[in-house]
Amino acid sequence: MGVRRLRGRLDGSAGRAGPPTVVLVATALLAGLGLAACGSGSGSGSNALTWYINPDNGSQAKLAAECTAQSNGAYKITTSILPNDASTQREQLLRRLAADDSSTDLMSLDPVFVAEFAQAGFLQQVPEDLKADFTADTVQPAIDASTWKDKLYAAPFWANTQLLWYRKSVAEKAGLDMSKPVTWAQIIAAAKAESKTVGVQANRYEGYTVWINALYAGAGGSMVENPTAKAEQIKLGIAGPAGTAAATVISGLAKSGVGGPSLSTEDEEAARALFQGDTGGFMVNWPYVWSAANEQAKDVVPDIGWTRYPRTEADKTSRPPFGGIELAVGAASKHKDLAFEAAKCITSTKSQIEYMVNSGNPAARNAAYDDAAVRKAFPMADQIRASLATAAPRPITAYYGDVSLAVQDGFHPPSKVDPRTTPEDTQKYLLEVLKGDALL
């Protein structure tokens, strides 16, 4: 299902006139997933809540059980696991929400989907009396990602960012001073000189957009300049100096050969495997890799170092990627008040600390990083918190799905990226998509 088929609802027109577009979409979605018979879902009981979660190691289910117990019978949360990748999670949730599935009480959302879902009327706005609680002591990018058109639509749950991970032995041999900011050009040259690799996320998926967006932000640019505008009025910044700088990094890494043999299909786990292997040199990735290495690659742990995300350009401070999960309540839920009460428990500082330690996913609240258990599990806690403070969110626009897919199409594979043409061609293509003159 494409976002374009929801365009009427995203523009707000569906809510006024109720055009056939939404009806047709919903009907098609119901037919596709067989949801017509499960509109009330497993959350239809008097106090039963269904929480759609992204896959993890069971830590969200554990929180669900604990919050259920703490509610003293006020509600009972059952978790339902979404697909592994963000794009498929979005699609599955959209199918349910478009069908007004009342069982979608709570959902773990990738930050970039909040604006799209809120604009379509699928999310319940956070009640005024809970706004202060949900945003207290929370990193600003997580608050921004939970907000659409000045209204809070989700509670920040955990907030993620990427670090530059490096093998100390490789950096030392290459003569890199990792106590100072380093550029992409420097680590690519160092890896090539030492016959090592640089792990990135360059598969044709959401993770590739995350990398590209960070490169743009690191060059002082933004892929979307007026994200709240309607589709036909959106101004793009994909072409221009920041685009050239971003494409230069991608092209340079691909042509140098340091991206490894599977660069064009490399995701987070593939990058981690490459980094932990014999050719590992450098890698950009989320903090979970530290916990994973301590469990699965203890022999390389003493050689692993970390620092701030590399610079796109030497004279500009890097803007690390921003990720994480926001907790939202479905507009069609029959238990919105209970769902928000559950969200209050799930996103509390205590719960975020527990979730960070158990899952390896960083908290959205600053105080969590001062907790003794967090600092023991994450010796780089201060670096994570500092990176989150200046992290670059992906464009917060109702048309993010279009933006991301067009960028993935235009910049893939990395070996074909040409700084002279790729940014401009991609911008032209996306503008045609947004105007309805081309299909993704």
Tab-separated table of C-alpha atoms in Angstrom, residues 110-377:
chain	number	residue	atom	x	y	z
A	110	ASP	CA	9.099	4.840	14.744
A	111	PRO	CA	9.401	8.623	15.253
A	112	VAL	CA	9.013	9.409	11.550
A	113	PHE	CA	5.532	7.904	11.423
A	114	VAL	CA	3.929	10.064	14.130
A	115	ALA	CA	3.331	13.019	11.791
A	116	GLU	CA	1.886	10.856	9.032
A	117	PHE	CA	-0.434	8.952	11.379
A	118	ALA	CA	-1.505	12.096	13.239
A	119	GLN	CA	-2.289	13.967	10.035
A	120	ALA	CA	-4.441	11.056	8.896
A	121	GLY	CA	-6.424	11.210	12.148
A	122	PHE	CA	-5.233	7.806	13.341
A	123	LEU	CA	-3.727	8.935	16.658
A	124	GLN	CA	-5.406	10.288	19.774
A	125	GLN	CA	-3.950	13.599	20.898
A	126	VAL	CA	-2.310	13.432	24.346
A	127	PRO	CA	-4.638	14.922	26.996
A	128	GLU	CA	-3.539	18.302	28.311
A	129	ASP	CA	-3.069	17.021	31.873
A	130	LEU	CA	-0.552	14.392	30.720
A	131	LYS	CA	1.619	16.536	28.439
A	132	ALA	CA	3.965	17.729	31.192
A	133	ASP	CA	4.437	14.208	32.511
A	134	PHE	CA	5.194	12.719	29.079
A	135	THR	CA	7.735	15.390	28.132
A	136	ALA	CA	9.467	16.086	31.481
A	137	ASP	CA	13.270	15.748	31.385
A	138	THR	CA	13.028	14.321	27.849
A	139	VAL	CA	15.544	14.913	25.053
A	140	GLN	CA	14.161	17.527	22.674
A	141	PRO	CA	14.359	15.478	19.440
A	142	ALA	CA	12.023	12.905	21.029
A	143	ILE	CA	9.526	15.619	21.968
A	144	ASP	CA	9.732	17.105	18.477
A	145	ALA	CA	9.165	13.693	16.920
A	146	SER	CA	6.083	13.147	19.097
A	147	THR	CA	4.574	16.480	18.084
A	148	TRP	CA	2.668	17.377	14.938
A	149	LYS	CA	1.482	20.891	14.231
A	150	ASP	CA	2.147	21.962	17.831
A	151	LYS	CA	0.106	19.127	19.326
A	152	LEU	CA	1.532	16.173	21.254
A	153	TYR	CA	0.414	12.851	19.776
A	154	ALA	CA	2.744	10.395	21.504
A	155	ALA	CA	4.781	9.807	24.639
A	156	PRO	CA	8.546	9.505	24.075
A	157	PHE	CA	9.503	5.964	25.155
A	158	TRP	CA	13.094	5.464	24.122
A	159	ALA	CA	15.402	7.663	22.072
A	160	ASN	CA	18.157	6.296	19.940
A	161	THR	CA	21.221	7.715	18.267
A	162	GLN	CA	24.277	6.357	16.520
A	163	LEU	CA	27.916	6.556	17.582
A	164	LEU	CA	31.117	5.975	15.657
A	165	TRP	CA	32.507	2.668	16.890
A	166	TYR	CA	36.115	1.876	16.130
A	167	ARG	CA	38.732	-0.771	16.732
A	168	LYS	CA	41.353	0.922	18.878
A	169	SER	CA	44.186	-1.027	17.262
A	170	VAL	CA	43.144	0.062	13.754
A	171	ALA	CA	42.743	3.737	14.640
A	172	GLU	CA	46.107	3.732	16.375
A	173	LYS	CA	47.924	2.154	13.415
A	174	ALA	CA	46.262	4.639	11.073
A	175	GLY	CA	47.400	7.534	13.230
A	176	LEU	CA	43.891	8.812	13.953
A	177	ASP	CA	43.398	10.816	17.141
A	178	MET	CA	39.947	9.631	18.172
A	179	SER	CA	39.769	12.114	21.038
A	180	LYS	CA	39.119	14.777	18.409
A	181	PRO	CA	36.312	15.013	15.828
A	182	VAL	CA	36.935	12.886	12.746
A	183	THR	CA	35.421	13.114	9.267
A	184	TRP	CA	34.020	10.446	7.000
A	185	ALA	CA	36.921	11.104	4.629
A	186	GLN	CA	39.397	10.414	7.425
A	187	ILE	CA	37.939	7.090	8.512
A	188	ILE	CA	37.500	5.923	4.918
A	189	ALA	CA	41.166	6.736	4.220
A	190	ALA	CA	42.274	5.086	7.471
A	191	ALA	CA	40.323	1.907	6.735
A	192	LYS	CA	41.710	1.728	3.210
A	193	ALA	CA	45.291	2.254	4.428
A	194	GLU	CA	44.931	-0.567	6.964
A	195	SER	CA	42.911	-2.889	4.670
A	196	LYS	CA	39.956	-2.702	7.055
A	197	THR	CA	36.251	-1.891	6.675
A	198	VAL	CA	33.720	0.808	7.555
A	199	GLY	CA	30.331	-0.636	8.524
A	200	VAL	CA	27.264	1.392	7.495
A	201	GLN	CA	23.586	0.776	6.672
A	202	ALA	CA	23.247	0.914	2.882
A	203	ASN	CA	20.618	-1.686	2.139
A	204	ARG	CA	17.592	-0.340	0.289
A	205	TYR	CA	15.542	0.240	3.448
A	206	GLU	CA	14.746	2.819	6.097
A	207	GLY	CA	18.180	2.509	7.673
A	208	TYR	CA	19.738	3.842	4.465
A	209	THR	CA	17.570	6.969	4.693
A	210	VAL	CA	18.740	7.361	8.296
A	211	TRP	CA	22.360	7.453	7.130
A	212	ILE	CA	21.686	9.782	4.206
A	213	ASN	CA	19.684	12.183	6.386
A	214	ALA	CA	22.537	12.371	8.918
A	215	LEU	CA	24.981	13.165	6.103
A	216	TYR	CA	22.729	15.981	4.883
A	217	ALA	CA	22.303	17.391	8.381
A	218	GLY	CA	26.053	17.150	8.957
A	219	ALA	CA	26.562	19.366	5.921
A	220	GLY	CA	24.086	21.910	7.251
A	221	GLY	CA	21.234	20.855	4.983
A	222	SER	CA	17.751	19.402	5.232
A	223	MET	CA	16.034	17.144	2.734
A	224	VAL	CA	12.671	18.866	3.357
A	225	GLU	CA	12.710	22.610	4.033
A	226	ASN	CA	9.027	23.153	4.943
A	227	PRO	CA	7.866	19.792	6.343
A	228	THR	CA	4.380	20.886	7.446
A	229	ALA	CA	3.391	22.078	3.961
A	230	LYS	CA	0.930	20.231	1.737
A	231	ALA	CA	2.414	17.858	-0.805
A	232	GLU	CA	2.257	20.181	-3.805
A	233	GLN	CA	3.816	23.029	-1.779
A	234	ILE	CA	6.742	21.172	-0.233
A	235	LYS	CA	10.197	22.631	-0.865
A	236	LEU	CA	13.031	20.141	-1.015
A	237	GLY	CA	16.693	20.543	-0.160
A	238	ILE	CA	17.901	17.263	-1.639
A	239	ALA	CA	19.774	19.023	-4.441
A	240	GLY	CA	22.392	21.628	-3.590
A	241	PRO	CA	25.629	21.760	-1.565
A	242	ALA	CA	24.471	19.463	1.272
A	243	GLY	CA	23.337	16.874	-1.266
A	244	THR	CA	26.678	17.025	-3.036
A	245	ALA	CA	28.501	16.568	0.272
A	246	ALA	CA	26.318	13.617	1.290
A	247	ALA	CA	26.663	11.930	-2.092
A	248	THR	CA	30.429	12.469	-2.022
A	249	VAL	CA	30.694	10.503	1.231
A	250	ILE	CA	28.548	7.629	-0.047
A	251	SER	CA	30.307	7.480	-3.403
A	252	GLY	CA	33.720	7.727	-1.783
A	253	LEU	CA	32.999	4.891	0.620
A	254	ALA	CA	31.617	2.671	-2.131
A	255	LYS	CA	34.469	3.290	-4.579
A	256	SER	CA	37.154	2.840	-1.926
A	257	GLY	CA	35.990	-0.714	-1.295
A	258	VAL	CA	36.007	-0.289	2.492
A	259	GLY	CA	32.259	-0.849	2.717
A	260	GLY	CA	32.745	-4.584	2.527
A	261	PRO	CA	31.561	-7.116	-0.059
A	262	SER	CA	27.848	-6.674	0.757
A	263	LEU	CA	27.632	-2.902	1.062
A	264	SER	CA	24.407	-2.538	-0.945
A	265	THR	CA	22.563	-5.005	1.329
A	266	GLU	CA	24.192	-4.059	4.605
A	267	ASP	CA	21.911	-3.355	7.574
A	268	GLU	CA	22.679	-2.871	11.263
A	269	GLU	CA	23.389	-6.513	11.978
A	270	ALA	CA	25.492	-6.988	8.842
A	271	ALA	CA	27.535	-3.928	9.783
A	272	ARG	CA	27.999	-5.316	13.288
A	273	ALA	CA	29.164	-8.674	11.959
A	274	LEU	CA	31.624	-6.919	9.656
A	275	PHE	CA	32.959	-4.779	12.507
A	276	GLN	CA	33.405	-7.727	14.857
A	277	GLY	CA	35.199	-9.756	12.165
A	278	ASP	CA	38.840	-9.842	11.159
A	279	THR	CA	38.508	-6.847	8.801
A	280	GLY	CA	36.605	-4.668	11.255
A	281	GLY	CA	37.870	-1.125	11.528
A	282	PHE	CA	35.052	1.407	11.932
A	283	MET	CA	31.255	1.335	12.101
A	284	VAL	CA	28.328	3.698	12.632
A	285	ASN	CA	25.551	1.984	14.546
A	286	TRP	CA	23.129	2.164	17.468
A	287	PRO	CA	24.274	1.540	21.083
A	288	TYR	CA	22.725	-1.933	21.194
A	289	VAL	CA	25.894	-3.185	19.490
A	290	TRP	CA	27.763	-2.774	22.774
A	291	SER	CA	25.484	-5.183	24.619
A	292	ALA	CA	25.540	-7.523	21.631
A	293	ALA	CA	29.334	-7.554	21.471
A	294	ASN	CA	29.575	-8.279	25.187
A	295	GLU	CA	27.299	-11.267	24.697
A	296	GLN	CA	28.589	-12.607	21.390
A	297	ALA	CA	32.096	-11.272	20.730
A	298	LYS	CA	33.814	-10.928	24.071
A	299	ASP	CA	37.249	-11.353	22.498
A	300	VAL	CA	36.970	-8.071	20.556
A	301	VAL	CA	35.327	-5.999	23.300
A	302	PRO	CA	38.634	-4.722	24.786
A	303	ASP	CA	39.548	-3.359	21.327
A	304	ILE	CA	36.247	-1.478	20.813
A	305	GLY	CA	36.195	2.288	21.237
A	306	TRP	CA	33.448	4.839	20.651
A	307	THR	CA	33.137	8.515	19.900
A	308	ARG	CA	30.820	11.026	18.290
A	309	TYR	CA	29.379	10.393	14.836
A	310	PRO	CA	31.809	11.393	12.024
A	311	ARG	CA	31.585	14.767	10.333
A	312	THR	CA	30.317	15.120	6.789
A	313	GLU	CA	32.452	18.222	6.354
A	314	ALA	CA	35.509	19.086	8.416
A	315	ASP	CA	34.298	22.522	9.463
A	316	LYS	CA	30.789	21.479	10.542
A	317	THR	CA	29.786	19.618	13.716
A	318	SER	CA	28.242	16.254	12.979
A	319	ARG	CA	24.523	15.627	13.455
A	320	PRO	CA	24.083	12.000	14.583
A	321	PRO	CA	20.951	10.128	13.473
A	322	PHE	CA	17.914	10.179	15.712
A	323	GLY	CA	15.715	7.149	16.208
A	324	GLY	CA	13.828	5.397	18.951
A	325	ILE	CA	10.195	4.655	19.668
A	326	GLU	CA	7.241	6.859	20.591
A	327	LEU	CA	4.203	5.378	22.329
A	328	ALA	CA	0.879	6.414	20.789
A	329	VAL	CA	-2.796	5.692	21.464
A	330	GLY	CA	-5.072	4.734	18.590
A	331	ALA	CA	-7.920	7.136	17.802
A	332	ALA	CA	-10.305	4.197	17.378
A	333	SER	CA	-9.424	2.602	20.716
A	334	LYS	CA	-12.377	2.037	23.025
A	335	HIS	CA	-10.129	2.463	26.054
A	336	LYS	CA	-8.216	5.663	25.406
A	337	ASP	CA	-8.119	6.796	29.045
A	338	LEU	CA	-6.771	3.444	30.199
A	339	ALA	CA	-4.299	3.396	27.304
A	340	PHE	CA	-2.884	6.758	28.339
A	341	GLU	CA	-2.644	5.571	31.957
A	342	ALA	CA	-0.705	2.549	30.738
A	343	ALA	CA	1.518	4.787	28.596
A	344	LYS	CA	2.296	6.847	31.690
A	345	CYS	CA	3.570	3.742	33.440
A	346	ILE	CA	5.482	2.376	30.418
A	347	THR	CA	7.300	5.658	29.743
A	348	SER	CA	8.111	6.565	33.353
A	349	THR	CA	11.757	7.206	34.194
A	350	LYS	CA	11.847	3.973	36.209
A	351	SER	CA	10.500	1.970	33.256
A	352	GLN	CA	12.869	3.643	30.791
A	353	ILE	CA	15.872	2.797	32.988
A	354	GLU	CA	14.759	-0.799	33.243
A	355	TYR	CA	14.116	-0.986	29.503
A	356	MET	CA	17.499	0.531	28.623
A	357	VAL	CA	19.390	-1.929	30.822
A	358	ASN	CA	17.401	-4.956	29.694
A	359	SER	CA	17.079	-4.185	25.969
A	360	GLY	CA	20.111	-2.048	25.175
A	361	ASN	CA	17.891	0.702	23.745
A	362	PRO	CA	18.623	4.179	25.202
A	363	ALA	CA	16.128	6.089	27.321
A	364	ALA	CA	14.392	9.293	26.231
A	365	ARG	CA	14.649	10.874	29.687
A	366	ASN	CA	17.949	12.501	30.654
A	367	ALA	CA	17.901	11.302	34.263
A	368	ALA	CA	18.179	7.694	33.121
A	369	TYR	CA	21.779	8.272	32.059
A	370	ASP	CA	22.791	9.082	35.646
A	371	ASP	CA	21.432	5.807	36.981
A	372	ALA	CA	24.127	3.462	38.293
A	373	ALA	CA	22.773	0.401	36.470
A	374	VAL	CA	22.666	2.288	33.161
A	375	ARG	CA	26.199	3.611	33.560
A	376	LYS	CA	27.478	0.117	34.373
A	377	ALA	CA	25.800	-1.384	31.298
